[in-house]
Tab-separated table of C-alpha atoms and ligand atoms in Angstrom:
chain	number	residue	atom	x	y	z
A	1	MET	CA	3.241	39.400	-0.826
A	2	ASP	CA	4.557	40.463	-3.878
A	3	VAL	CA	4.317	37.830	-6.443
A	4	SER	CA	5.236	38.184	-9.784
A	5	ARG	CA	3.168	36.964	-13.048
A	6	ARG	CA	6.739	34.654	-14.016
A	7	GLN	CA	5.861	33.385	-9.989
A	8	PHE	CA	3.114	32.564	-10.849
A	9	LEU	CA	3.383	30.422	-13.644
A	10	SER	CA	5.954	28.688	-11.857
A	11	ILE	CA	3.816	27.597	-8.797
A	12	GLY	CA	0.914	26.542	-11.692
A	13	SER	CA	2.535	24.159	-14.104
A	14	ALA	CA	6.421	23.630	-12.602
A	15	GLY	CA	6.401	23.900	-9.217
A	16	VAL	CA	8.600	26.177	-6.907
A	17	LEU	CA	10.603	25.917	-3.161
A	18	GLY	CA	12.120	22.315	-3.956
A	19	GLY	CA	9.192	20.654	-5.594
A	20	SER	CA	6.346	21.653	-3.590
A	21	ALA	CA	3.757	22.173	-6.658
A	22	LEU	CA	1.608	24.350	-4.104
A	23	GLY	CA	4.611	26.651	-2.540
A	24	PHE	CA	4.675	24.496	0.567
A	25	ASP	CA	7.674	24.885	2.356
A	26	LEU	CA	9.463	21.635	2.072
A	27	THR	CA	12.672	22.404	4.421
A	28	GLU	CA	11.364	20.255	7.161
A	29	SER	CA	10.286	17.204	5.123
A	30	VAL	CA	13.142	17.590	2.934
A	31	ARG	CA	15.365	16.780	6.323
A	32	ILE	CA	13.214	14.052	7.338
A	33	LYS	CA	13.330	12.440	3.778
A	34	GLN	CA	17.504	12.495	4.509
A	35	ARG	CA	17.155	11.096	7.922
A	36	LEU	CA	14.709	8.541	7.381
A	37	ARG	CA	15.538	4.510	6.622
A	38	ILE	CA	13.027	3.637	4.204
A	39	GLU	CA	13.877	0.054	2.308
A	40	GLY	CA	12.255	-1.150	-0.554
A	41	ALA	CA	10.375	-5.109	-0.154
A	42	THR	CA	9.310	-7.286	-3.153
A	43	LEU	CA	6.572	-8.848	-3.176
A	44	SER	CA	5.770	-12.367	-4.198
A	45	HIS	CA	2.750	-15.104	-4.300
A	46	SER	CA	3.368	-17.966	-2.428
A	47	LEU	CA	1.540	-20.980	-1.013
A	48	CYS	CA	1.532	-22.360	2.564
A	49	PRO	CA	3.321	-25.457	2.516
A	50	TYR	CA	1.781	-27.097	6.095
A	51	CYS	CA	-2.016	-28.482	5.149
A	52	ALA	CA	-3.629	-29.240	2.306
A	53	VAL	CA	-5.638	-26.127	2.592
A	54	GLY	CA	-3.393	-24.344	0.664
A	55	CYS	CA	-3.832	-20.841	1.996
A	56	SER	CA	-2.092	-18.475	-0.223
A	57	LEU	CA	1.084	-16.060	1.180
A	58	ILE	CA	2.478	-12.904	0.446
A	59	ALA	CA	5.999	-12.935	0.762
A	60	HIS	CA	8.028	-10.112	1.525
A	61	THR	CA	12.001	-10.126	0.471
A	62	LYS	CA	14.638	-8.084	0.042
A	63	LYS	CA	18.350	-8.754	-1.526
A	64	ALA	CA	20.502	-8.727	0.656
A	65	ALA	CA	24.128	-6.988	0.464
A	66	ASN	CA	25.620	-10.306	-0.282
A	67	GLY	CA	23.523	-11.015	-3.265
A	68	LYS	CA	20.808	-13.312	-1.717
A	69	THR	CA	17.151	-12.776	-1.163
A	70	GLU	CA	16.351	-12.823	2.342
A	71	LEU	CA	12.928	-13.584	3.942
A	72	LEU	CA	11.436	-10.613	5.371
A	73	HIS	CA	7.869	-11.403	6.059
A	74	ILE	CA	4.774	-13.959	5.573
A	75	GLU	CA	1.047	-12.719	5.286
A	76	GLY	CA	-2.279	-13.844	4.220
A	77	ASP	CA	-3.006	-12.931	0.554
A	78	PRO	CA	-6.406	-10.932	0.983
A	79	ASP	CA	-6.762	-11.582	-2.788
A	80	SER	CA	-7.481	-15.520	-1.888
A	81	PRO	CA	-11.161	-16.752	-2.181
A	82	VAL	CA	-9.363	-19.709	-0.011
A	83	ASN	CA	-8.016	-17.757	2.975
A	84	GLU	CA	-8.765	-14.167	1.885
A	85	GLY	CA	-6.413	-12.958	4.174
A	86	THR	CA	-5.665	-15.128	7.386
A	87	LEU	CA	-3.855	-17.658	8.036
A	88	CYS	CA	-3.563	-20.259	10.976
A	89	PRO	CA	-0.828	-19.679	13.587
A	90	LYS	CA	1.353	-22.485	11.676
A	91	GLY	CA	0.907	-20.771	8.281
A	92	ALA	CA	1.869	-17.514	10.504
A	93	THR	CA	4.857	-18.695	11.348
A	94	SER	CA	5.899	-19.953	8.775
A	95	LEU	CA	8.824	-17.800	7.923
A	96	GLN	CA	10.198	-19.560	10.838
A	97	LEU	CA	10.713	-22.448	8.240
A	98	ALA	CA	13.194	-20.289	6.053
A	99	VAL	CA	14.914	-18.209	8.796
A	100	SER	CA	14.891	-18.705	12.339
A	101	ARG	CA	17.544	-18.101	14.805
A	102	ARG	CA	16.171	-20.941	17.293
A	103	ARG	CA	17.387	-23.361	14.243
A	104	VAL	CA	20.074	-25.936	15.402
A	105	PRO	CA	22.921	-25.392	12.939
A	106	HIS	CA	24.858	-28.756	13.554
A	107	PRO	CA	23.527	-32.606	14.400
A	108	LEU	CA	23.412	-33.329	18.016
A	109	TYR	CA	24.183	-36.828	19.215
A	110	ARG	CA	22.665	-38.066	23.061
A	111	ALA	CA	23.734	-41.344	23.554
A	112	PRO	CA	22.394	-44.072	25.341
A	113	GLY	CA	21.899	-43.126	28.914
A	114	ALA	CA	23.577	-40.213	28.372
A	115	ALA	CA	22.058	-36.516	29.938
A	116	GLU	CA	23.676	-34.207	27.293
A	117	TRP	CA	22.966	-33.655	23.591
A	118	LYS	CA	26.890	-32.950	21.786
A	119	GLN	CA	27.661	-31.828	18.639
A	120	VAL	CA	28.316	-34.623	16.194
A	121	SER	CA	29.700	-34.253	12.412
A	122	TRP	CA	26.825	-34.334	9.775
A	123	GLU	CA	28.999	-37.998	9.040
A	124	PHE	CA	28.447	-39.436	12.242
A	125	ALA	CA	24.739	-38.892	12.611
A	126	LEU	CA	24.101	-39.831	8.860
A	127	ASP	CA	26.395	-42.862	9.558
A	128	ARG	CA	24.186	-44.043	12.870
A	129	LEU	CA	20.687	-43.237	11.045
A	130	ALA	CA	21.451	-45.410	8.310
A	131	ARG	CA	22.927	-47.979	10.802
A	132	ASN	CA	19.564	-47.833	13.327
A	133	ILE	CA	16.986	-47.665	10.075
A	134	LYS	CA	19.011	-51.063	8.920
A	135	ALA	CA	19.347	-52.900	12.429
A	136	SER	CA	15.392	-52.508	12.596
A	137	ARG	CA	14.486	-52.929	9.369
A	138	ASP	CA	16.370	-56.589	9.522
A	139	ALA	CA	15.108	-57.220	12.715
A	140	THR	CA	11.173	-56.389	11.855
A	141	PHE	CA	11.026	-57.350	8.160
A	142	VAL	CA	8.975	-59.516	7.115
A	143	ALA	CA	9.575	-61.932	4.078
A	144	GLN	CA	6.088	-64.106	4.146
A	145	ASP	CA	2.973	-63.286	5.726
A	146	ALA	CA	1.661	-66.348	7.907
A	147	ASP	CA	-0.370	-67.851	4.821
A	148	GLY	CA	3.610	-68.185	2.889
A	149	ASN	CA	2.505	-65.387	0.939
A	150	VAL	CA	5.556	-63.524	-0.219
A	151	VAL	CA	5.495	-59.958	1.155
A	152	ASN	CA	9.205	-58.768	1.629
A	153	ARG	CA	7.435	-56.065	4.014
A	154	CYS	CA	8.651	-54.010	6.940
A	155	GLU	CA	6.590	-54.157	9.638
A	156	GLY	CA	8.972	-52.469	12.714
A	157	VAL	CA	9.674	-49.039	10.770
A	158	ALA	CA	7.181	-45.726	10.123
A	159	PHE	CA	7.824	-42.738	8.242
A	160	ALA	CA	5.606	-39.542	8.694
A	161	GLY	CA	7.201	-37.113	5.739
A	162	GLY	CA	7.457	-33.460	6.393
A	163	ALA	CA	4.153	-30.784	6.148
A	164	ALA	CA	6.667	-28.794	3.819
A	165	PHE	CA	8.207	-31.179	1.124
A	166	SER	CA	7.865	-30.216	-2.074
A	167	SER	CA	6.532	-33.245	-4.614
A	168	GLU	CA	9.579	-33.989	-5.473
A	169	GLU	CA	11.307	-34.530	-1.513
A	170	GLY	CA	7.575	-36.140	-0.842
A	171	TYR	CA	8.201	-38.434	-4.390
A	172	LEU	CA	12.082	-39.112	-3.129
A	173	ALA	CA	11.160	-40.471	0.226
A	174	THR	CA	8.293	-42.357	-0.749
A	175	LYS	CA	10.653	-44.068	-3.490
A	176	LEU	CA	13.598	-44.981	-0.773
A	177	MET	CA	11.178	-46.004	2.192
A	178	ARG	CA	9.128	-48.922	-0.521
A	179	GLY	CA	12.347	-49.787	-1.013
A	180	LEU	CA	13.388	-50.496	2.599
A	181	GLY	CA	9.969	-52.534	2.163
A	182	LEU	CA	7.910	-49.650	4.368
A	183	VAL	CA	4.249	-49.683	4.363
A	184	HIS	CA	3.543	-47.433	7.231
A	185	LEU	CA	3.737	-44.056	4.869
A	186	GLU	CA	2.459	-41.132	6.444
A	187	GLN	CA	2.243	-37.869	4.737
A	188	GLN	CA	1.597	-34.208	7.611
A	189	ALA	CA	0.520	-32.142	4.279
A	190	ARG	CA	-3.066	-33.683	4.161
A	191	VAL	CA	-4.120	-33.358	8.457
B	1	MET	CA	-20.135	15.333	7.629
B	2	PHE	CA	-16.354	16.591	8.087
B	3	ALA	CA	-16.027	15.820	12.125
B	4	ARG	CA	-13.726	13.049	11.850
B	5	ASP	CA	-10.924	14.549	8.957
B	6	ARG	CA	-11.142	18.055	11.352
B	7	ALA	CA	-10.532	16.034	14.356
B	8	ARG	CA	-7.938	13.596	12.772
B	9	ALA	CA	-6.316	17.226	10.825
B	10	ALA	CA	-5.355	18.555	13.972
B	11	GLU	CA	-4.375	15.504	15.308
B	12	LEU	CA	-1.888	15.062	12.543
B	13	ARG	CA	-1.096	18.787	12.748
B	14	GLU	CA	0.934	18.505	16.255
B	15	ARG	CA	2.248	15.194	15.230
B	16	TYR	CA	3.576	15.997	12.079
B	17	PRO	CA	5.006	19.847	12.326
B	18	HIS	CA	6.550	19.421	8.881
B	19	ALA	CA	2.841	18.995	7.329
B	20	ALA	CA	1.946	21.856	9.969
B	21	GLU	CA	1.109	23.852	6.536
B	22	VAL	CA	-0.771	21.219	5.266
B	23	PHE	CA	-2.468	20.471	7.823
B	24	GLY	CA	-3.307	24.292	8.433
B	25	LEU	CA	-4.943	24.426	5.343
B	26	TYR	CA	-6.615	21.576	5.245
B	27	LEU	CA	-8.227	22.827	8.545
B	28	ALA	CA	-9.948	25.815	6.533
B	29	LEU	CA	-11.006	23.873	3.770
B	30	VAL	CA	-13.000	21.304	6.015
B	31	GLU	CA	-14.295	25.172	7.314
B	32	ALA	CA	-15.289	26.404	4.001
B	33	TRP	CA	-16.957	22.772	3.326
B	34	GLU	CA	-18.670	22.296	6.438
B	35	SER	CA	-20.203	26.078	6.142
B	36	VAL	CA	-22.241	24.637	3.180
B	37	GLY	CA	-23.040	21.810	4.722
B	38	ASP	CA	-25.459	19.583	2.913
B	39	ARG	CA	-26.929	21.898	0.969
B	40	VAL	CA	-25.951	20.567	-2.519
B	41	PRO	CA	-28.361	20.446	-4.460
B	42	SER	CA	-28.888	17.131	-6.611
B	43	ASP	CA	-29.581	18.670	-9.503
B	44	GLY	CA	-26.786	21.706	-10.837
B	45	ALA	CA	-24.023	20.731	-8.089
B	46	VAL	CA	-21.415	22.091	-10.188
B	47	GLU	CA	-22.775	24.796	-11.308
B	48	TRP	CA	-23.603	25.382	-7.464
B	49	ALA	CA	-20.640	24.615	-6.256
B	50	HIS	CA	-19.091	27.117	-8.504
B	51	VAL	CA	-21.280	29.857	-7.141
B	52	HIS	CA	-21.567	28.664	-3.442
B	53	VAL	CA	-18.219	26.745	-2.768
B	54	LEU	CA	-15.199	27.747	-4.800
B	55	PRO	CA	-15.380	31.280	-3.061
B	56	ARG	CA	-15.547	29.778	-0.291
B	57	VAL	CA	-12.399	27.500	-0.828
B	58	ILE	CA	-10.516	30.670	-2.071
B	59	GLU	CA	-10.899	32.231	0.902
B	60	ALA	CA	-10.048	29.848	2.866
B	61	THR	CA	-6.878	29.352	0.374
B	62	ALA	CA	-5.476	33.168	0.701
B	63	ALA	CA	-6.062	32.815	4.745
B	64	HIS	CA	-4.287	30.121	5.164
B	65	GLY	CA	-2.099	28.627	2.242
B	66	PRO	CA	1.245	28.792	1.885
B	67	PRO	CA	2.528	32.383	0.948
B	68	LEU	CA	3.301	31.668	-2.743
B	69	LEU	CA	-0.522	29.991	-3.296
B	70	ALA	CA	-2.748	32.696	-1.465
B	71	ALA	CA	-0.889	35.574	-3.333
B	72	ALA	CA	-1.394	33.406	-6.265
B	73	VAL	CA	-5.286	33.105	-5.758
B	74	ARG	CA	-5.340	36.811	-4.747
B	75	ILE	CA	-3.925	37.609	-7.992
B	76	ALA	CA	-6.629	35.590	-9.706
B	77	VAL	CA	-9.465	37.493	-7.548
B	78	GLY	CA	-8.212	40.494	-8.264
B	79	ASN	CA	-8.314	40.204	-11.893
B	80	GLY	CA	-11.815	38.537	-11.581
B	81	LEU	CA	-10.748	35.026	-12.823
B	82	LEU	CA	-12.283	33.454	-10.180
B	83	ALA	CA	-15.324	35.440	-9.838
B	84	PRO	CA	-18.597	33.142	-9.329
B	85	ASP	CA	-19.972	34.374	-13.038
B	86	ALA	CA	-16.551	33.845	-14.951
B	87	ARG	CA	-18.002	30.441	-15.663
B	88	ALA	CA	-19.867	31.989	-18.025
B	89	GLY	CA	-16.825	33.407	-19.411
B	90	PRO	CA	-14.459	36.506	-18.531
B	91	PRO	CA	-13.999	39.139	-20.880
B	92	ALA	CA	-11.339	37.867	-24.238
B	93	ALA	CA	-8.835	39.898	-22.973
B	94	ALA	CA	-8.544	38.680	-19.519
B	95	LYS	CA	-6.114	35.777	-19.419
B	96	GLY	CA	-4.827	34.325	-16.413
B	97	PRO	CA	-2.227	33.234	-14.752
B	98	LEU	CA	-3.322	29.543	-13.698
B	99	GLY	CA	-3.204	28.421	-17.504
B	100	THR	CA	-2.362	28.652	-21.004
B	101	ALA	CA	-3.875	31.381	-22.623
B	102	ALA	CA	-4.679	29.374	-26.169
B	103	GLY	CA	-8.145	29.311	-27.790
B	104	SER	CA	-11.034	31.306	-27.182
B	105	GLY	CA	-14.134	31.832	-25.360
B	106	GLY	CA	-12.405	31.643	-22.175
B	107	GLY	CA	-13.418	30.810	-17.871
B	108	PRO	CA	-12.531	31.126	-15.072
B	109	LEU	CA	-9.474	31.659	-14.603
B	110	GLY	CA	-9.681	33.538	-18.395
B	111	THR	CA	-7.722	30.231	-19.768
B	112	ALA	CA	-8.305	28.095	-22.965
B	113	ARG	CA	-11.499	26.689	-21.433
B	114	ARG	CA	-14.677	25.449	-23.797
B	115	SER	CA	-17.492	28.201	-23.658
B	116	ALA	CA	-19.842	25.618	-22.108
B	117	GLY	CA	-17.378	24.536	-19.372
B	118	GLY	CA	-14.702	26.023	-16.511
B	119	LEU	CA	-12.362	25.175	-14.169
B	120	LEU	CA	-14.597	22.282	-12.578
B	121	ASP	CA	-15.679	21.304	-15.890
B	122	ALA	CA	-12.434	20.793	-17.247
B	123	TRP	CA	-12.157	19.096	-13.993
B	124	LEU	CA	-14.065	16.754	-14.172
B	125	ALA	CA	-14.088	15.244	-18.009
B	126	GLY	CA	-10.234	14.461	-16.662
B	127	GLU	CA	-8.648	16.931	-18.529
B	128	GLU	CA	-4.784	17.636	-17.379
B	129	LEU	CA	-4.924	20.776	-15.592
B	130	PRO	CA	-1.670	22.673	-13.946
B	131	PRO	CA	-1.613	22.294	-9.848
B	132	VAL	CA	-3.474	24.995	-8.509
B	133	GLU	CA	-6.302	25.126	-10.944
B	134	ARG	CA	-6.329	21.187	-9.931
B	135	TYR	CA	-6.254	22.133	-5.864
B	136	LEU	CA	-8.868	24.349	-6.539
B	137	ALA	CA	-11.274	22.319	-8.784
B	138	ARG	CA	-10.463	19.362	-6.011
B	139	ALA	CA	-10.976	21.604	-3.086
B	140	THR	CA	-14.020	22.406	-4.309
B	141	MET	CA	-15.784	19.101	-5.469
B	142	ARG	CA	-14.780	17.402	-2.714
B	143	VAL	CA	-18.635	18.201	-1.071
B	144	VAL	CA	-20.059	17.790	-4.382
B	145	PRO	CA	-21.217	14.074	-4.990
B	146	LEU	CA	-19.786	12.285	-8.054
B	147	ALA	CA	-20.205	8.365	-7.910
B	148	THR	CA	-23.228	9.702	-10.564
B	149	PRO	CA	-22.003	12.353	-12.336
B	150	PRO	CA	-25.011	14.198	-13.627
B	151	ASP	CA	-23.835	17.319	-14.290
B	152	HIS	CA	-20.813	16.263	-16.468
B	153	GLU	CA	-22.380	13.797	-18.944
B	154	ALA	CA	-25.185	16.458	-19.290
B	155	ALA	CA	-22.734	18.390	-20.328
B	156	GLY	CA	-22.203	16.618	-23.188
B	157	ALA	CA	-19.042	15.273	-22.528
B	158	GLY	CA	-20.122	12.008	-21.953
B	159	PRO	CA	-20.159	9.259	-19.358
B	160	VAL	CA	-16.953	8.867	-17.251
B	161	ARG	CA	-17.370	5.498	-16.358
B	162	SER	CA	-14.453	3.266	-16.766
B	163	ASP	CA	-14.736	-0.407	-18.091
B	164	PRO	CA	-12.845	-2.151	-14.754
B	165	ARG	CA	-12.188	-5.051	-16.615
B	166	ARG	CA	-9.703	-2.668	-19.434
B	167	GLU	CA	-9.075	-0.500	-16.523
B	168	PRO	CA	-8.544	-2.301	-12.881
B	169	GLY	CA	-7.435	0.014	-11.138
B	170	ARG	CA	-9.839	2.675	-11.874
B	171	CYS	CA	-12.993	4.160	-9.981
B	172	PRO	CA	-15.715	2.041	-10.916
B	173	ALA	CA	-18.008	4.312	-9.992
B	174	CYS	CA	-16.478	7.623	-12.122
B	175	GLY	CA	-13.859	6.110	-13.955
B	176	GLY	CA	-11.235	8.261	-11.612
B	177	ALA	CA	-7.839	7.131	-10.525
B	178	PRO	CA	-6.988	6.088	-6.956
B	179	GLN	CA	-5.698	8.671	-5.139
B	180	LEU	CA	-4.445	6.468	-2.446
B	181	SER	CA	-4.699	2.219	-1.169
B	182	TYR	CA	-5.547	1.432	2.746
B	183	ARG	CA	-5.819	-2.213	3.968
B	184	THR	CA	-8.423	-2.495	6.309
B	185	ALA	CA	-7.880	-3.231	9.972
B	186	GLY	CA	-9.236	-7.215	11.588
B	187	ASP	CA	-9.181	-7.805	14.959
B	188	ASP	CA	-7.435	-11.103	14.522
B	189	PRO	CA	-3.436	-9.928	13.982
B	190	LEU	CA	-3.212	-13.020	11.835
B	191	VAL	CA	-5.932	-11.722	9.082
B	192	SER	CA	-4.771	-9.312	6.266
B	193	GLY	CA	-7.050	-7.140	5.785
B	194	ARG	CA	-8.453	-6.628	2.147
B	195	ARG	CA	-6.426	-3.595	0.650
B	196	MET	CA	-8.653	-0.289	-0.844
B	197	LEU	CA	-8.777	2.167	-2.968
B	198	HIS	CA	-9.709	5.940	-2.606
B	199	CYS	CA	-10.981	7.922	-5.734
B	200	ALA	CA	-8.975	10.948	-6.156
B	201	ARG	CA	-12.293	12.134	-7.943
B	202	CYS	CA	-15.074	11.395	-5.743
B	203	ALA	CA	-14.042	9.699	-3.110
B	204	HIS	CA	-15.597	6.522	-3.918
B	205	GLU	CA	-13.573	3.093	-2.083
B	206	TRP	CA	-13.304	0.266	-3.547
B	207	SER	CA	-12.166	-3.000	-2.895
B	208	PHE	CA	-8.632	-4.288	-5.059
B	209	SER	CA	-6.267	-6.877	-5.594
B	210	ALA	CA	-3.212	-6.267	-3.380
B	211	THR	CA	-0.588	-7.661	-5.605
B	212	THR	CA	-1.854	-5.965	-8.654
B	213	CYS	CA	-0.888	-1.702	-9.750
B	214	PRO	CA	-3.807	-0.005	-10.331
B	215	GLN	CA	-1.998	1.853	-13.020
B	216	CYS	CA	-1.039	-0.564	-15.370
B	217	GLY	CA	-2.151	-4.004	-13.928
B	218	GLU	CA	1.127	-5.511	-13.588
B	219	THR	CA	0.889	-8.440	-10.882
B	220	GLY	CA	4.161	-9.133	-10.182
B	221	LYS	CA	7.030	-6.210	-9.544
B	222	ARG	CA	5.437	-4.872	-6.263
B	223	THR	CA	7.366	-2.999	-4.248
B	224	VAL	CA	6.318	-1.913	-0.606
B	225	HIS	CA	8.856	1.064	0.907
B	226	ALA	CA	8.847	1.728	4.219
B	227	GLU	CA	10.404	2.833	7.207
B	228	ALA	CA	13.048	0.306	8.520
B	229	ALA	CA	13.441	-0.315	11.931
B	230	GLU	CA	16.102	0.724	13.606
B	231	GLU	CA	16.382	-1.891	16.069
B	232	SER	CA	16.074	-4.587	13.852
B	233	PRO	CA	19.109	-6.975	14.142
B	234	ARG	CA	19.140	-7.627	10.647
B	235	GLY	CA	18.111	-3.851	9.059
B	236	GLN	CA	15.089	-5.464	7.806
B	237	PRO	CA	11.988	-3.101	6.796
B	238	ARG	CA	8.803	-3.634	8.994
B	239	VAL	CA	7.104	-4.062	6.156
B	240	GLY	CA	4.863	-6.268	7.631
B	241	ARG	CA	1.522	-6.131	9.334
B	242	GLY	CA	2.642	-7.024	12.399
B	243	SER	CA	3.833	-3.954	15.170
B	244	ALA	CA	5.570	-0.985	14.163
B	245	ALA	CA	9.106	-0.056	15.889
B	246	ASP	CA	8.093	2.128	18.589
B	247	ASP	CA	10.288	4.719	16.582
B	248	ALA	CA	8.564	4.874	13.745
B	249	LEU	CA	7.818	8.603	12.190
B	250	PHE	CA	5.146	6.372	10.004
B	251	PRO	CA	4.194	3.278	11.278
B	252	HIS	CA	0.947	2.984	9.796
B	253	LEU	CA	2.295	4.868	5.886
B	254	ARG	CA	4.325	3.356	3.128
B	255	ALA	CA	4.353	3.677	-0.245
B	256	GLU	CA	3.704	1.005	-2.668
B	257	SER	CA	5.234	1.460	-6.156
B	258	CYS	CA	5.242	-0.500	-9.062
B	259	GLU	CA	8.502	-1.451	-11.243
B	260	THR	CA	7.045	-1.792	-14.207
B	261	CYS	CA	5.323	1.568	-14.726
B	262	ARG	CA	6.906	3.222	-11.571
B	263	GLY	CA	3.567	4.001	-10.533
B	264	TYR	CA	2.949	4.542	-6.668
B	265	LEU	CA	0.737	5.369	-4.225
B	266	ILE	CA	0.821	5.808	-0.445
B	267	ASP	CA	-1.143	3.037	1.691
B	268	VAL	CA	-2.498	3.594	4.835
B	269	ASP	CA	-2.508	0.297	7.101
B	270	LEU	CA	-5.570	0.713	9.619
B	271	GLY	CA	-4.182	-2.705	10.992
B	272	ARG	CA	-1.595	-0.349	12.858
B	273	ASP	CA	-3.535	2.381	13.040
B	274	PRO	CA	-6.921	2.157	13.348
B	275	ARG	CA	-7.944	6.103	14.042
B	276	ALA	CA	-6.417	6.967	11.105
B	277	VAL	CA	-8.315	8.982	7.860
B	278	PRO	CA	-6.883	7.151	5.184
B	279	HIS	CA	-7.295	10.714	2.983
B	280	VAL	CA	-6.221	12.687	5.806
B	281	ASP	CA	-3.105	10.905	6.810
B	282	GLU	CA	-1.981	10.380	3.903
B	283	LEU	CA	-1.241	13.889	3.236
B	284	ALA	CA	1.396	13.510	6.368
B	285	ALA	CA	3.398	11.516	3.675
B	286	ILE	CA	5.217	14.360	2.294
B	287	PRO	CA	8.921	12.424	3.061
B	288	ILE	CA	7.563	8.932	1.928
B	289	ASP	CA	6.761	10.979	-1.884
B	290	LEU	CA	10.126	12.863	-1.381
B	291	HIS	CA	11.675	9.902	-0.998
B	292	MET	CA	10.486	7.920	-4.225
B	293	ALA	CA	10.597	10.578	-6.830
B	294	ASP	CA	14.135	10.589	-6.016
B	295	HIS	CA	13.982	6.987	-6.232
B	296	GLY	CA	12.300	7.689	-10.092
B	297	TYR	CA	8.824	6.867	-9.601
B	298	THR	CA	5.645	8.762	-9.726
B	299	LYS	CA	2.414	8.775	-7.753
B	300	ILE	CA	-0.380	7.712	-9.593
B	301	THR	CA	-1.923	10.995	-8.966
B	302	PRO	CA	-0.960	13.850	-6.445
B	303	ASN	CA	-3.413	14.363	-3.767
B	304	LEU	CA	-5.382	17.457	-3.126
B	305	MET	CA	-2.146	19.433	-1.692
B	306	GLY	CA	-0.170	18.533	-4.855
B	307	PHE	CA	1.871	15.895	-3.291
C	401	SF4	S1	-1.359	-24.680	7.545
C	401	SF4	FE1	-2.931	-22.666	8.566
C	401	SF4	S2	-2.008	-21.061	6.749
C	401	SF4	FE2	-0.983	-23.208	6.538
C	401	SF4	S3	-2.042	-23.967	4.936
C	401	SF4	FE3	-3.138	-24.974	6.560
C	401	SF4	S4	-4.700	-23.680	7.284
C	401	SF4	FE4	-3.800	-22.076	5.848
């Protein structure tokens, strides 16, 4: 092959043949590049919300066409001194906390004695919940204990906080339940 | 010593026809490296490599390199610019095609090398070299252990070790830039392997933060670019460590970029392909490299083949 000094220099500095600095034929690579569907995902640090171990996560997200941020994948953070890249099965599936095709999007109600669930409105569900809580509270409310001390407590209802509660949600739930007189409050996040 | 490299390069040459030329040359280089075996002396290794390895690299390149590169190397040899004794300085009139002609003294390529140094010393000193020079130097020095670079320090260029606190992504052994990153494989799919960096200068490997840019130290704004699964219902990229799409061309390769400095590295996931040899597999990622260049990213260090 006859290579002029000019060609030679072009290999040595700027590159030739569509960008290969050493003169490799890129025709096929360019064709593949055009066919490949390469997508970018942003990496962010997060924490598993499920328990007090507090494993570090790396979350992969992407801006969707509608402008919303989509969560694509979650993996353990190998840099974390807490979990060193490991996740328990709960943490490894924490993606489903945000994205799950099996999530039920409407309230469902199964009436006493009924075999089937039926879809109801949020208004119906919230109203029903409030009435049942009030009925249970009223039925089991203790104003004074056996020694006559004023205690004003509800012994017939217990509350279990969700593992994925944020601090604010935990505060709100505690405030509300204490307001109702509940004494049996539990928080799964310290299991 | 290079058995794994050889087997993997041969396998990838079949699997990736777009990179057949690259792996063909790589296999020829492996032959050259193996031919010197473990004869590399502990003292004066750079001088020795210049005399014993560079000619074999030139030979392999002339016979198996892409036509323009092979021709370029043949011209340089014809002009006596790559002769073993040229390290001491070629005739003053000789000006090589692989570099600039400024300065005095000359070197193996008839360029402006310092009289005490040459192509290999320039590369060791971290000088910015044109691609062909860089290729020849890297291919030659592949067999020379550089974790402690005695020749370089003896040459008066000073130590090349970096301070990892100031340059977090630099090789802790020789101060070189990272060539690629890879994720170690684990037996358990619930465990994310550590991120390792592979040095472009001395092939040393070290553990590095999975979410920090090895070039500028940015700890946020990291992006991974991966092949999206065609059949994914939501068109999501398969960027994690779960199983890749069956039809993925590069199931274990992805690019990791920094949005602050716009630098990137190819990342090899051994969790997805435990048989991968990161520095060999990285050579197959040419379409991903082209994609990244299209989107304004620059690889932190071009690989041996200039991509
Ligand atoms: S639930 Fe599992 S992954 Fe989450 S913090 Fe606890 S141990 Fe870690």
